[in-house]
């Protein structure tokens, strides 16, 4: 362990440490990720891909050797159909939103040790339809109560979320058309009118 010794044995040391580094890289970059993803199930073969939600987790694991642990824990949750690991620490989880949720995934005990952060998520088409159905049900209720006087069908959602001049959960676009105050008609209703979706009280939506 001296400069002279290193100089004399540099070839041996180069091979020794070079081999050690190569083997470690092989394990961490190739073998561990491969073994982690070895038993993946293709979601399309299990269920229509449109019915699945997806979430990408960034997990604070020290190395890829811990990836199988995270994958195994995620797969224990009913509704998780596929987990894909990508180095250095990303886990793409596809799950059935009717059986589990993002909150349940993040509540795993293993994430108390290895912190997980959501960096991307995709809502399934079925879940989107469910959300839209709930929104339109709420709008229909507001209509029945006389609070939502939308001029198009299906009704706008812009006014419902309070993204226009009216109070959140209300729409007065139909009234504005009746009064000739076209500048107060929301952009979504105007677009719907241009597409022939007019359902105003007087049967016409002449904005100009």
PDB file of N, CA and C in Angstrom, residues 96-163:
ATOM      1  N   UNK A  96     -56.337  -0.910 -10.831  1.00  0.00           N
ATOM      2  CA  UNK A  96     -57.772  -0.800 -11.069  1.00  0.00           C
ATOM      3  C   UNK A  96     -58.349   0.182 -10.045  1.00  0.00           C
ATOM      4  N   UNK A  97     -58.816   1.361 -10.490  1.00  0.00           N
ATOM      5  CA  UNK A  97     -59.303   2.370  -9.536  1.00  0.00           C
ATOM      6  C   UNK A  97     -60.571   1.964  -8.798  1.00  0.00           C
ATOM      7  N   UNK A  98     -61.233   0.907  -9.268  1.00  0.00           N
ATOM      8  CA  UNK A  98     -62.432   0.445  -8.563  1.00  0.00           C
ATOM      9  C   UNK A  98     -62.061  -0.421  -7.353  1.00  0.00           C
ATOM     10  N   UNK A  99     -60.786  -0.827  -7.265  1.00  0.00           N
ATOM     11  CA  UNK A  99     -60.355  -1.700  -6.176  1.00  0.00           C
ATOM     12  C   UNK A  99     -59.349  -1.051  -5.225  1.00  0.00           C
ATOM     13  N   UNK A 100     -58.624  -0.073  -5.717  1.00  0.00           N
ATOM     14  CA  UNK A 100     -57.636   0.584  -4.857  1.00  0.00           C
ATOM     15  C   UNK A 100     -57.495   2.038  -5.275  1.00  0.00           C
ATOM     16  N   UNK A 101     -56.607   2.760  -4.609  1.00  0.00           N
ATOM     17  CA  UNK A 101     -56.459   4.185  -4.885  1.00  0.00           C
ATOM     18  C   UNK A 101     -55.017   4.623  -4.673  1.00  0.00           C
ATOM     19  N   UNK A 102     -54.729   5.841  -5.128  1.00  0.00           N
ATOM     20  CA  UNK A 102     -53.394   6.407  -4.937  1.00  0.00           C
ATOM     21  C   UNK A 102     -53.067   6.500  -3.448  1.00  0.00           C
ATOM     22  N   UNK A 103     -54.054   6.909  -2.661  1.00  0.00           N
ATOM     23  CA  UNK A 103     -53.841   7.061  -1.218  1.00  0.00           C
ATOM     24  C   UNK A 103     -53.458   5.734  -0.567  1.00  0.00           C
ATOM     25  N   UNK A 104     -54.104   4.654  -1.012  1.00  0.00           N
ATOM     26  CA  UNK A 104     -53.792   3.345  -0.438  1.00  0.00           C
ATOM     27  C   UNK A 104     -52.392   2.897  -0.841  1.00  0.00           C
ATOM     28  N   UNK A 105     -51.987   3.199  -2.062  1.00  0.00           N
ATOM     29  CA  UNK A 105     -50.636   2.840  -2.507  1.00  0.00           C
ATOM     30  C   UNK A 105     -49.600   3.566  -1.651  1.00  0.00           C
ATOM     31  N   UNK A 106     -49.829   4.836  -1.419  1.00  0.00           N
ATOM     32  CA  UNK A 106     -48.855   5.638  -0.677  1.00  0.00           C
ATOM     33  C   UNK A 106     -48.850   5.340   0.820  1.00  0.00           C
ATOM     34  N   UNK A 107     -49.879   4.638   1.291  1.00  0.00           N
ATOM     35  CA  UNK A 107     -49.958   4.328   2.722  1.00  0.00           C
ATOM     36  C   UNK A 107     -49.195   3.062   3.103  1.00  0.00           C
ATOM     37  N   UNK A 108     -48.544   2.428   2.136  1.00  0.00           N
ATOM     38  CA  UNK A 108     -47.761   1.224   2.436  1.00  0.00           C
ATOM     39  C   UNK A 108     -46.703   1.516   3.507  1.00  0.00           C
ATOM     40  N   UNK A 109     -46.510   0.564   4.390  1.00  0.00           N
ATOM     41  CA  UNK A 109     -45.559   0.729   5.490  1.00  0.00           C
ATOM     42  C   UNK A 109     -44.133   0.922   4.989  1.00  0.00           C
ATOM     43  N   UNK A 110     -43.820   0.291   3.855  1.00  0.00           N
ATOM     44  CA  UNK A 110     -42.453   0.385   3.329  1.00  0.00           C
ATOM     45  C   UNK A 110     -42.092   1.831   2.977  1.00  0.00           C
ATOM     46  N   UNK A 111     -43.101   2.651   2.692  1.00  0.00           N
ATOM     47  CA  UNK A 111     -42.829   4.043   2.342  1.00  0.00           C
ATOM     48  C   UNK A 111     -42.567   4.917   3.563  1.00  0.00           C
ATOM     49  N   UNK A 112     -42.694   4.328   4.756  1.00  0.00           N
ATOM     50  CA  UNK A 112     -42.266   5.036   5.956  1.00  0.00           C
ATOM     51  C   UNK A 112     -40.749   5.061   6.034  1.00  0.00           C
ATOM     52  N   UNK A 113     -40.145   4.011   5.472  1.00  0.00           N
ATOM     53  CA  UNK A 113     -38.681   3.920   5.442  1.00  0.00           C
ATOM     54  C   UNK A 113     -38.115   4.552   4.186  1.00  0.00           C
ATOM     55  N   UNK A 114     -38.717   4.200   3.051  1.00  0.00           N
ATOM     56  CA  UNK A 114     -38.269   4.740   1.768  1.00  0.00           C
ATOM     57  C   UNK A 114     -39.359   5.674   1.250  1.00  0.00           C
ATOM     58  N   UNK A 115     -39.165   6.949   1.416  1.00  0.00           N
ATOM     59  CA  UNK A 115     -40.179   7.936   1.072  1.00  0.00           C
ATOM     60  C   UNK A 115     -40.525   7.895  -0.420  1.00  0.00           C
ATOM     61  N   UNK A 116     -41.823   7.999  -0.703  1.00  0.00           N
ATOM     62  CA  UNK A 116     -42.292   7.963  -2.090  1.00  0.00           C
ATOM     63  C   UNK A 116     -42.945   9.292  -2.452  1.00  0.00           C
ATOM     64  N   UNK A 117     -42.720   9.712  -3.689  1.00  0.00           N
ATOM     65  CA  UNK A 117     -43.296  10.958  -4.175  1.00  0.00           C
ATOM     66  C   UNK A 117     -43.939  10.715  -5.538  1.00  0.00           C
ATOM     67  N   UNK A 118     -45.144  11.215  -5.722  1.00  0.00           N
ATOM     68  CA  UNK A 118     -45.838  11.062  -6.999  1.00  0.00           C
ATOM     69  C   UNK A 118     -45.290  12.090  -7.980  1.00  0.00           C
ATOM     70  N   UNK A 119     -44.803  11.630  -9.130  1.00  0.00           N
ATOM     71  CA  UNK A 119     -44.289  12.576 -10.121  1.00  0.00           C
ATOM     72  C   UNK A 119     -45.166  12.629 -11.368  1.00  0.00           C
ATOM     73  N   UNK A 120     -46.092  11.659 -11.480  1.00  0.00           N
ATOM     74  CA  UNK A 120     -47.036  11.696 -12.605  1.00  0.00           C
ATOM     75  C   UNK A 120     -48.161  10.713 -12.335  1.00  0.00           C
ATOM     76  N   UNK A 121     -49.364  11.051 -12.782  1.00  0.00           N
ATOM     77  CA  UNK A 121     -50.477  10.110 -12.665  1.00  0.00           C
ATOM     78  C   UNK A 121     -51.450  10.316 -13.815  1.00  0.00           C
ATOM     79  N   UNK A 122     -52.064   9.222 -14.226  1.00  0.00           N
ATOM     80  CA  UNK A 122     -53.018   9.237 -15.331  1.00  0.00           C
ATOM     81  C   UNK A 122     -54.311   8.603 -14.862  1.00  0.00           C
ATOM     82  N   UNK A 123     -55.402   9.309 -15.071  1.00  0.00           N
ATOM     83  CA  UNK A 123     -56.708   8.798 -14.684  1.00  0.00           C
ATOM     84  C   UNK A 123     -57.274   7.927 -15.791  1.00  0.00           C
ATOM     85  N   UNK A 124     -57.859   6.803 -15.429  1.00  0.00           N
ATOM     86  CA  UNK A 124     -58.447   5.905 -16.417  1.00  0.00           C
ATOM     87  C   UNK A 124     -59.666   6.537 -17.064  1.00  0.00           C
ATOM     88  N   UNK A 125     -59.997   6.064 -18.271  1.00  0.00           N
ATOM     89  CA  UNK A 125     -61.172   6.575 -18.973  1.00  0.00           C
ATOM     90  C   UNK A 125     -62.438   6.305 -18.175  1.00  0.00           C
ATOM     91  N   UNK A 126     -62.514   5.141 -17.545  1.00  0.00           N
ATOM     92  CA  UNK A 126     -63.692   4.820 -16.754  1.00  0.00           C
ATOM     93  C   UNK A 126     -63.831   5.757 -15.566  1.00  0.00           C
ATOM     94  N   UNK A 127     -62.691   6.097 -14.950  1.00  0.00           N
ATOM     95  CA  UNK A 127     -62.729   6.994 -13.809  1.00  0.00           C
ATOM     96  C   UNK A 127     -63.129   8.403 -14.255  1.00  0.00           C
ATOM     97  N   UNK A 128     -62.650   8.823 -15.426  1.00  0.00           N
ATOM     98  CA  UNK A 128     -63.033  10.129 -15.959  1.00  0.00           C
ATOM     99  C   UNK A 128     -64.534  10.181 -16.201  1.00  0.00           C
ATOM    100  N   UNK A 129     -65.061   9.093 -16.784  1.00  0.00           N
ATOM    101  CA  UNK A 129     -66.500   9.029 -17.043  1.00  0.00           C
ATOM    102  C   UNK A 129     -67.290   9.110 -15.738  1.00  0.00           C
ATOM    103  N   UNK A 130     -66.784   8.450 -14.707  1.00  0.00           N
ATOM    104  CA  UNK A 130     -67.453   8.465 -13.404  1.00  0.00           C
ATOM    105  C   UNK A 130     -67.475   9.874 -12.827  1.00  0.00           C
ATOM    106  N   UNK A 131     -66.335  10.565 -12.934  1.00  0.00           N
ATOM    107  CA  UNK A 131     -66.235  11.929 -12.420  1.00  0.00           C
ATOM    108  C   UNK A 131     -67.177  12.854 -13.182  1.00  0.00           C
ATOM    109  N   UNK A 132     -67.179  12.739 -14.527  1.00  0.00           N
ATOM    110  CA  UNK A 132     -68.069  13.567 -15.341  1.00  0.00           C
ATOM    111  C   UNK A 132     -69.530  13.290 -15.011  1.00  0.00           C
ATOM    112  N   UNK A 133     -69.846  12.014 -14.787  1.00  0.00           N
ATOM    113  CA  UNK A 133     -71.207  11.638 -14.445  1.00  0.00           C
ATOM    114  C   UNK A 133     -71.639  12.310 -13.137  1.00  0.00           C
ATOM    115  N   UNK A 134     -70.728  12.351 -12.171  1.00  0.00           N
ATOM    116  CA  UNK A 134     -71.032  12.986 -10.888  1.00  0.00           C
ATOM    117  C   UNK A 134     -71.237  14.491 -11.056  1.00  0.00           C
ATOM    118  N   UNK A 135     -70.410  15.098 -11.916  1.00  0.00           N
ATOM    119  CA  UNK A 135     -70.528  16.538 -12.162  1.00  0.00           C
ATOM    120  C   UNK A 135     -71.870  16.862 -12.810  1.00  0.00           C
ATOM    121  N   UNK A 136     -72.224  16.094 -13.855  1.00  0.00           N
ATOM    122  CA  UNK A 136     -73.477  16.365 -14.555  1.00  0.00           C
ATOM    123  C   UNK A 136     -74.692  16.068 -13.679  1.00  0.00           C
ATOM    124  N   UNK A 137     -74.569  15.110 -12.772  1.00  0.00           N
ATOM    125  CA  UNK A 137     -75.652  14.847 -11.830  1.00  0.00           C
ATOM    126  C   UNK A 137     -75.862  16.051 -10.915  1.00  0.00           C
ATOM    127  N   UNK A 138     -74.757  16.648 -10.474  1.00  0.00           N
ATOM    128  CA  UNK A 138     -74.831  17.838  -9.623  1.00  0.00           C
ATOM    129  C   UNK A 138     -75.423  19.015 -10.391  1.00  0.00           C
ATOM    130  N   UNK A 139     -75.066  19.122 -11.666  1.00  0.00           N
ATOM    131  CA  UNK A 139     -75.612  20.201 -12.503  1.00  0.00           C
ATOM    132  C   UNK A 139     -77.113  20.029 -12.692  1.00  0.00           C
ATOM    133  N   UNK A 140     -77.547  18.784 -12.932  1.00  0.00           N
ATOM    134  CA  UNK A 140     -78.981  18.514 -13.090  1.00  0.00           C
ATOM    135  C   UNK A 140     -79.743  18.877 -11.815  1.00  0.00           C
ATOM    136  N   UNK A 141     -79.137  18.611 -10.678  1.00  0.00           N
ATOM    137  CA  UNK A 141     -79.763  18.970  -9.405  1.00  0.00           C
ATOM    138  C   UNK A 141     -79.883  20.483  -9.281  1.00  0.00           C
ATOM    139  N   UNK A 142     -78.816  21.195  -9.683  1.00  0.00           N
ATOM    140  CA  UNK A 142     -78.831  22.660  -9.634  1.00  0.00           C
ATOM    141  C   UNK A 142     -79.874  23.223 -10.602  1.00  0.00           C
ATOM    142  N   UNK A 143     -80.047  22.550 -11.739  1.00  0.00           N
ATOM    143  CA  UNK A 143     -81.080  22.961 -12.698  1.00  0.00           C
ATOM    144  C   UNK A 143     -82.460  22.841 -12.078  1.00  0.00           C
ATOM    145  N   UNK A 144     -82.694  21.715 -11.413  1.00  0.00           N
ATOM    146  CA  UNK A 144     -84.000  21.469 -10.789  1.00  0.00           C
ATOM    147  C   UNK A 144     -84.300  22.506  -9.719  1.00  0.00           C
ATOM    148  N   UNK A 145     -83.242  23.029  -9.108  1.00  0.00           N
ATOM    149  CA  UNK A 145     -83.413  24.039  -8.068  1.00  0.00           C
ATOM    150  C   UNK A 145     -83.467  25.450  -8.637  1.00  0.00           C
ATOM    151  N   UNK A 146     -83.343  25.541  -9.979  1.00  0.00           N
ATOM    152  CA  UNK A 146     -83.414  26.845 -10.629  1.00  0.00           C
ATOM    153  C   UNK A 146     -82.132  27.645 -10.556  1.00  0.00           C
ATOM    154  N   UNK A 147     -81.014  26.987 -10.193  1.00  0.00           N
ATOM    155  CA  UNK A 147     -79.746  27.692 -10.049  1.00  0.00           C
ATOM    156  C   UNK A 147     -78.878  27.617 -11.306  1.00  0.00           C
ATOM    157  N   UNK A 148     -79.194  26.679 -12.190  1.00  0.00           N
ATOM    158  CA  UNK A 148     -78.324  26.454 -13.339  1.00  0.00           C
ATOM    159  C   UNK A 148     -79.129  26.598 -14.624  1.00  0.00           C
ATOM    160  N   UNK A 149     -79.082  27.770 -15.214  1.00  0.00           N
ATOM    161  CA  UNK A 149     -79.847  28.069 -16.421  1.00  0.00           C
ATOM    162  C   UNK A 149     -78.883  28.164 -17.601  1.00  0.00           C
ATOM    163  N   UNK A 150     -78.384  26.999 -17.976  1.00  0.00           N
ATOM    164  CA  UNK A 150     -77.402  26.921 -19.053  1.00  0.00           C
ATOM    165  C   UNK A 150     -78.117  26.946 -20.398  1.00  0.00           C
ATOM    166  N   UNK A 151     -77.438  27.467 -21.428  1.00  0.00           N
ATOM    167  CA  UNK A 151     -78.073  27.623 -22.731  1.00  0.00           C
ATOM    168  C   UNK A 151     -77.726  26.499 -23.707  1.00  0.00           C
ATOM    169  N   UNK A 152     -76.880  25.555 -23.309  1.00  0.00           N
ATOM    170  CA  UNK A 152     -76.491  24.478 -24.224  1.00  0.00           C
ATOM    171  C   UNK A 152     -76.743  23.113 -23.579  1.00  0.00           C
ATOM    172  N   UNK A 153     -76.710  22.085 -24.414  1.00  0.00           N
ATOM    173  CA  UNK A 153     -76.882  20.710 -23.955  1.00  0.00           C
ATOM    174  C   UNK A 153     -75.861  19.816 -24.667  1.00  0.00           C
ATOM    175  N   UNK A 154     -74.991  19.061 -23.954  1.00  0.00           N
ATOM    176  CA  UNK A 154     -74.909  19.024 -22.487  1.00  0.00           C
ATOM    177  C   UNK A 154     -74.448  20.350 -21.902  1.00  0.00           C
ATOM    178  N   UNK A 155     -74.793  20.582 -20.669  1.00  0.00           N
ATOM    179  CA  UNK A 155     -74.529  21.867 -20.018  1.00  0.00           C
ATOM    180  C   UNK A 155     -73.039  22.153 -19.899  1.00  0.00           C
ATOM    181  N   UNK A 156     -72.720  23.423 -19.806  1.00  0.00           N
ATOM    182  CA  UNK A 156     -71.322  23.813 -19.600  1.00  0.00           C
ATOM    183  C   UNK A 156     -70.887  23.425 -18.182  1.00  0.00           C
ATOM    184  N   UNK A 157     -69.611  23.252 -17.995  1.00  0.00           N
ATOM    185  CA  UNK A 157     -69.068  22.977 -16.654  1.00  0.00           C
ATOM    186  C   UNK A 157     -68.240  24.154 -16.157  1.00  0.00           C
ATOM    187  N   UNK A 158     -67.944  25.068 -17.058  1.00  0.00           N
ATOM    188  CA  UNK A 158     -67.126  26.237 -16.710  1.00  0.00           C
ATOM    189  C   UNK A 158     -67.781  27.052 -15.599  1.00  0.00           C
ATOM    190  N   UNK A 159     -69.089  27.295 -15.747  1.00  0.00           N
ATOM    191  CA  UNK A 159     -69.808  28.067 -14.726  1.00  0.00           C
ATOM    192  C   UNK A 159     -69.925  27.278 -13.429  1.00  0.00           C
ATOM    193  N   UNK A 160     -70.106  25.969 -13.549  1.00  0.00           N
ATOM    194  CA  UNK A 160     -70.281  25.128 -12.364  1.00  0.00           C
ATOM    195  C   UNK A 160     -69.066  25.219 -11.444  1.00  0.00           C
ATOM    196  N   UNK A 161     -67.869  25.271 -12.033  1.00  0.00           N
ATOM    197  CA  UNK A 161     -66.643  25.335 -11.236  1.00  0.00           C
ATOM    198  C   UNK A 161     -66.276  26.761 -10.826  1.00  0.00           C
ATOM    199  N   UNK A 162     -67.124  27.713 -11.170  1.00  0.00           N
ATOM    200  CA  UNK A 162     -66.863  29.096 -10.774  1.00  0.00           C
ATOM    201  C   UNK A 162     -65.786  29.766 -11.600  1.00  0.00           C
ATOM    202  N   UNK A 163     -65.584  29.283 -12.834  1.00  0.00           N
ATOM    203  CA  UNK A 163     -64.546  29.844 -13.697  1.00  0.00           C
ATOM    204  C   UNK A 163     -65.078  30.944 -14.618  1.00  0.00           C
TER     205      UNK A 163
END
